């Protein structure tokens, strides 16, 4: 959720601070109890706990509740293991076989890095995955190898095109990363909708209205009621520009990779309210090969640009996340108390 769409911060007494190892054990226990295989539970817990650690409330431990609902609908494979297809070319494919996506990404990552080193550029195509996660953990896994990266994925058709009011697009996130000297890469990761669906759900759970401009009700009238917007349509960010970016995500991470668009994902869902089922496209670029020689001076020019941004008091994307991460590593991840209790109950 960006600075223009704030959900009022809970009072500090409404938060508990949970050491990251404990939160990881709790998330794994919940996922195993839901019937997921060991490998899936581990990969999913890593992504979910990373979200909470970085204070990304819409993609942190709250996701355990929607994973549980998805399992109950029967719309996800609990044990199926990803099937990797990596040849000598730049495109690495992983068929997630209808299971959750984090394990598919983890299994494709080494082959993607190898293909990128070999060809200068590589693509990871993940097919048939149930996708609930933020994209920045995947981007950071690539910048850690010194690569630039771009990730795209559709979701369910919840979002109307600019000028219309019938859902066509998913919330379709786009994430980008650029490796930097020091511990933190440059990373942005955002939904192309005015608000992520996860944030809409958090507003609904908290009984809070949405910020203006996030969606319309079933009659196409602007609304700030999360329930009415969930029944109507969400809006893209930035009008026709967000609408075009959302279209690109449907094409590049849907039809291009032979997988479902958000419309097909929601048709398959048939009102069950499960997490979307579709594909994901992750692209990686080796700066050493793209620069056409020594990349170091060009990296230095990128650093000069970052300095020009922060030098005037503007912040870089992910700066808030990295600050939250440092705090969580020192004090444990902050989790809303009511949510923590709900998750403890889920773990039995
Ligand atoms: P936000 O609007 O919260 O943040 C978007 C990006 O902008 C972040 O990188 C954020 O950095 C940065 N940012 C925010 N405010 C500023 C600022 N003032 N100056 C500079 N940068 C800023 O993201 P969304 O709510 O749109 O998306 C949240 C998450 O939801 C994403 O991780 C996305 O991947 C996930 N998502 C997943 C979907 C899926 O299908 N799997 C679908 C849709 C969304 P920072 O974090 O540091 O604030
Ligand atoms: O927050 O929009 C969202 C979302 C959709 C799928 C996973 N997260």
Short mmCIF file of N, CA and C and ligand atoms in Angstrom, two decimals, residues 58-59 62-63 66 131-134 153-156 158-159 170-173 191-193 195-201 234 274-276 278, ligand 2:
data_model
loop_
_atom_site.label_atom_id
_atom_site.label_comp_id
_atom_site.label_asym_id
_atom_site.label_seq_id
_atom_site.Cartn_x
_atom_site.Cartn_y
_atom_site.Cartn_z
N UNK A 58 -0.19 -6.69 3.41
CA UNK A 58 -1.11 -7.38 2.49
C UNK A 58 -0.52 -8.70 1.98
N UNK A 59 0.80 -8.90 2.12
CA UNK A 59 1.41 -10.15 1.63
C UNK A 59 2.29 -10.80 2.70
N UNK A 62 -0.91 -12.55 6.97
CA UNK A 62 -2.34 -12.52 6.62
C UNK A 62 -2.64 -13.51 5.49
N UNK A 63 -1.64 -13.73 4.62
CA UNK A 63 -1.84 -14.64 3.48
C UNK A 63 -2.13 -16.08 3.92
N UNK A 66 -5.79 -16.67 3.55
CA UNK A 66 -6.32 -16.90 2.20
C UNK A 66 -5.79 -18.22 1.62
N UNK A 131 -0.99 -18.34 -7.30
CA UNK A 131 -0.04 -17.26 -6.99
C UNK A 131 -0.61 -16.29 -5.96
N UNK A 132 0.04 -16.24 -4.79
CA UNK A 132 -0.47 -15.34 -3.73
C UNK A 132 0.57 -14.35 -3.26
N UNK A 133 1.80 -14.41 -3.78
CA UNK A 133 2.90 -13.73 -3.09
C UNK A 133 3.26 -12.39 -3.72
N UNK A 134 3.97 -11.57 -2.94
CA UNK A 134 4.63 -10.39 -3.48
C UNK A 134 5.75 -10.84 -4.41
N UNK A 153 3.00 -10.81 -13.32
CA UNK A 153 2.03 -11.91 -13.22
C UNK A 153 0.61 -11.36 -13.23
N UNK A 154 -0.32 -12.06 -13.87
CA UNK A 154 -1.73 -11.66 -13.80
C UNK A 154 -2.32 -12.09 -12.46
N UNK A 155 -3.63 -11.96 -12.28
CA UNK A 155 -4.28 -12.56 -11.10
C UNK A 155 -5.70 -12.96 -11.48
N UNK A 156 -6.72 -12.48 -10.78
CA UNK A 156 -8.11 -12.72 -11.19
C UNK A 156 -8.63 -11.42 -11.81
N UNK A 158 -10.41 -8.60 -11.70
CA UNK A 158 -11.11 -7.77 -10.71
C UNK A 158 -11.13 -6.30 -11.13
N UNK A 159 -10.34 -5.96 -12.16
CA UNK A 159 -10.00 -4.55 -12.43
C UNK A 159 -10.53 -4.15 -13.82
N UNK A 170 -6.34 -8.44 -13.98
CA UNK A 170 -6.03 -8.72 -12.59
C UNK A 170 -5.40 -7.48 -11.95
N UNK A 171 -4.96 -7.63 -10.73
CA UNK A 171 -4.25 -6.53 -10.07
C UNK A 171 -2.80 -6.45 -10.57
N UNK A 172 -2.41 -7.42 -11.36
CA UNK A 172 -1.24 -7.47 -12.24
C UNK A 172 0.01 -6.70 -11.79
N UNK A 173 0.74 -7.24 -10.82
CA UNK A 173 1.92 -6.52 -10.35
C UNK A 173 3.09 -6.55 -11.34
N UNK A 191 1.20 -3.27 -7.64
CA UNK A 191 0.04 -3.67 -8.42
C UNK A 191 -0.23 -2.58 -9.46
N UNK A 192 -0.77 -2.97 -10.62
CA UNK A 192 -1.17 -1.94 -11.60
C UNK A 192 -2.60 -1.48 -11.34
N UNK A 193 -3.24 -2.04 -10.32
CA UNK A 193 -4.53 -1.51 -9.85
C UNK A 193 -4.24 -0.38 -8.86
N UNK A 195 -5.21 -0.04 -5.97
CA UNK A 195 -4.92 -0.64 -4.66
C UNK A 195 -4.81 -2.15 -4.90
N UNK A 196 -3.92 -2.81 -4.18
CA UNK A 196 -3.81 -4.28 -4.32
C UNK A 196 -5.07 -4.93 -3.75
N UNK A 197 -5.41 -6.08 -4.26
CA UNK A 197 -6.58 -6.80 -3.74
C UNK A 197 -6.38 -7.13 -2.26
N UNK A 198 -5.15 -7.48 -1.91
CA UNK A 198 -4.86 -7.80 -0.51
C UNK A 198 -5.18 -6.62 0.39
N UNK A 199 -4.85 -5.41 -0.07
CA UNK A 199 -5.15 -4.22 0.73
C UNK A 199 -6.65 -3.95 0.78
N UNK A 200 -7.33 -4.21 -0.33
CA UNK A 200 -8.80 -4.07 -0.30
C UNK A 200 -9.37 -5.01 0.77
N UNK A 201 -8.86 -6.24 0.79
CA UNK A 201 -9.35 -7.22 1.78
C UNK A 201 -9.04 -6.76 3.20
N UNK A 234 -12.46 -2.92 -9.53
CA UNK A 234 -11.37 -2.06 -9.08
C UNK A 234 -10.90 -1.22 -10.28
N UNK A 274 -10.97 -18.51 -4.42
CA UNK A 274 -9.62 -19.05 -4.19
C UNK A 274 -8.58 -18.09 -4.78
N UNK A 275 -7.33 -18.32 -4.41
CA UNK A 275 -6.21 -17.55 -4.96
C UNK A 275 -6.07 -17.87 -6.45
N UNK A 276 -5.72 -16.86 -7.27
CA UNK A 276 -5.67 -17.07 -8.73
C UNK A 276 -4.71 -18.18 -9.19
N UNK A 278 -2.58 -19.23 -12.63
CA UNK A 278 -2.11 -18.70 -13.92
C UNK A 278 -0.60 -18.90 -14.03
O1 LIG B 2 -3.03 -8.27 -3.56
O2 LIG B 2 -3.87 -8.04 -5.57
C1 LIG B 2 -3.35 -8.72 -4.68
C2 LIG B 2 -3.07 -10.14 -4.95
C3 LIG B 2 -3.62 -10.94 -5.88
C4 LIG B 2 -3.05 -12.18 -5.76
C5 LIG B 2 -2.16 -12.12 -4.75
N1 LIG B 2 -2.17 -10.86 -4.26
#
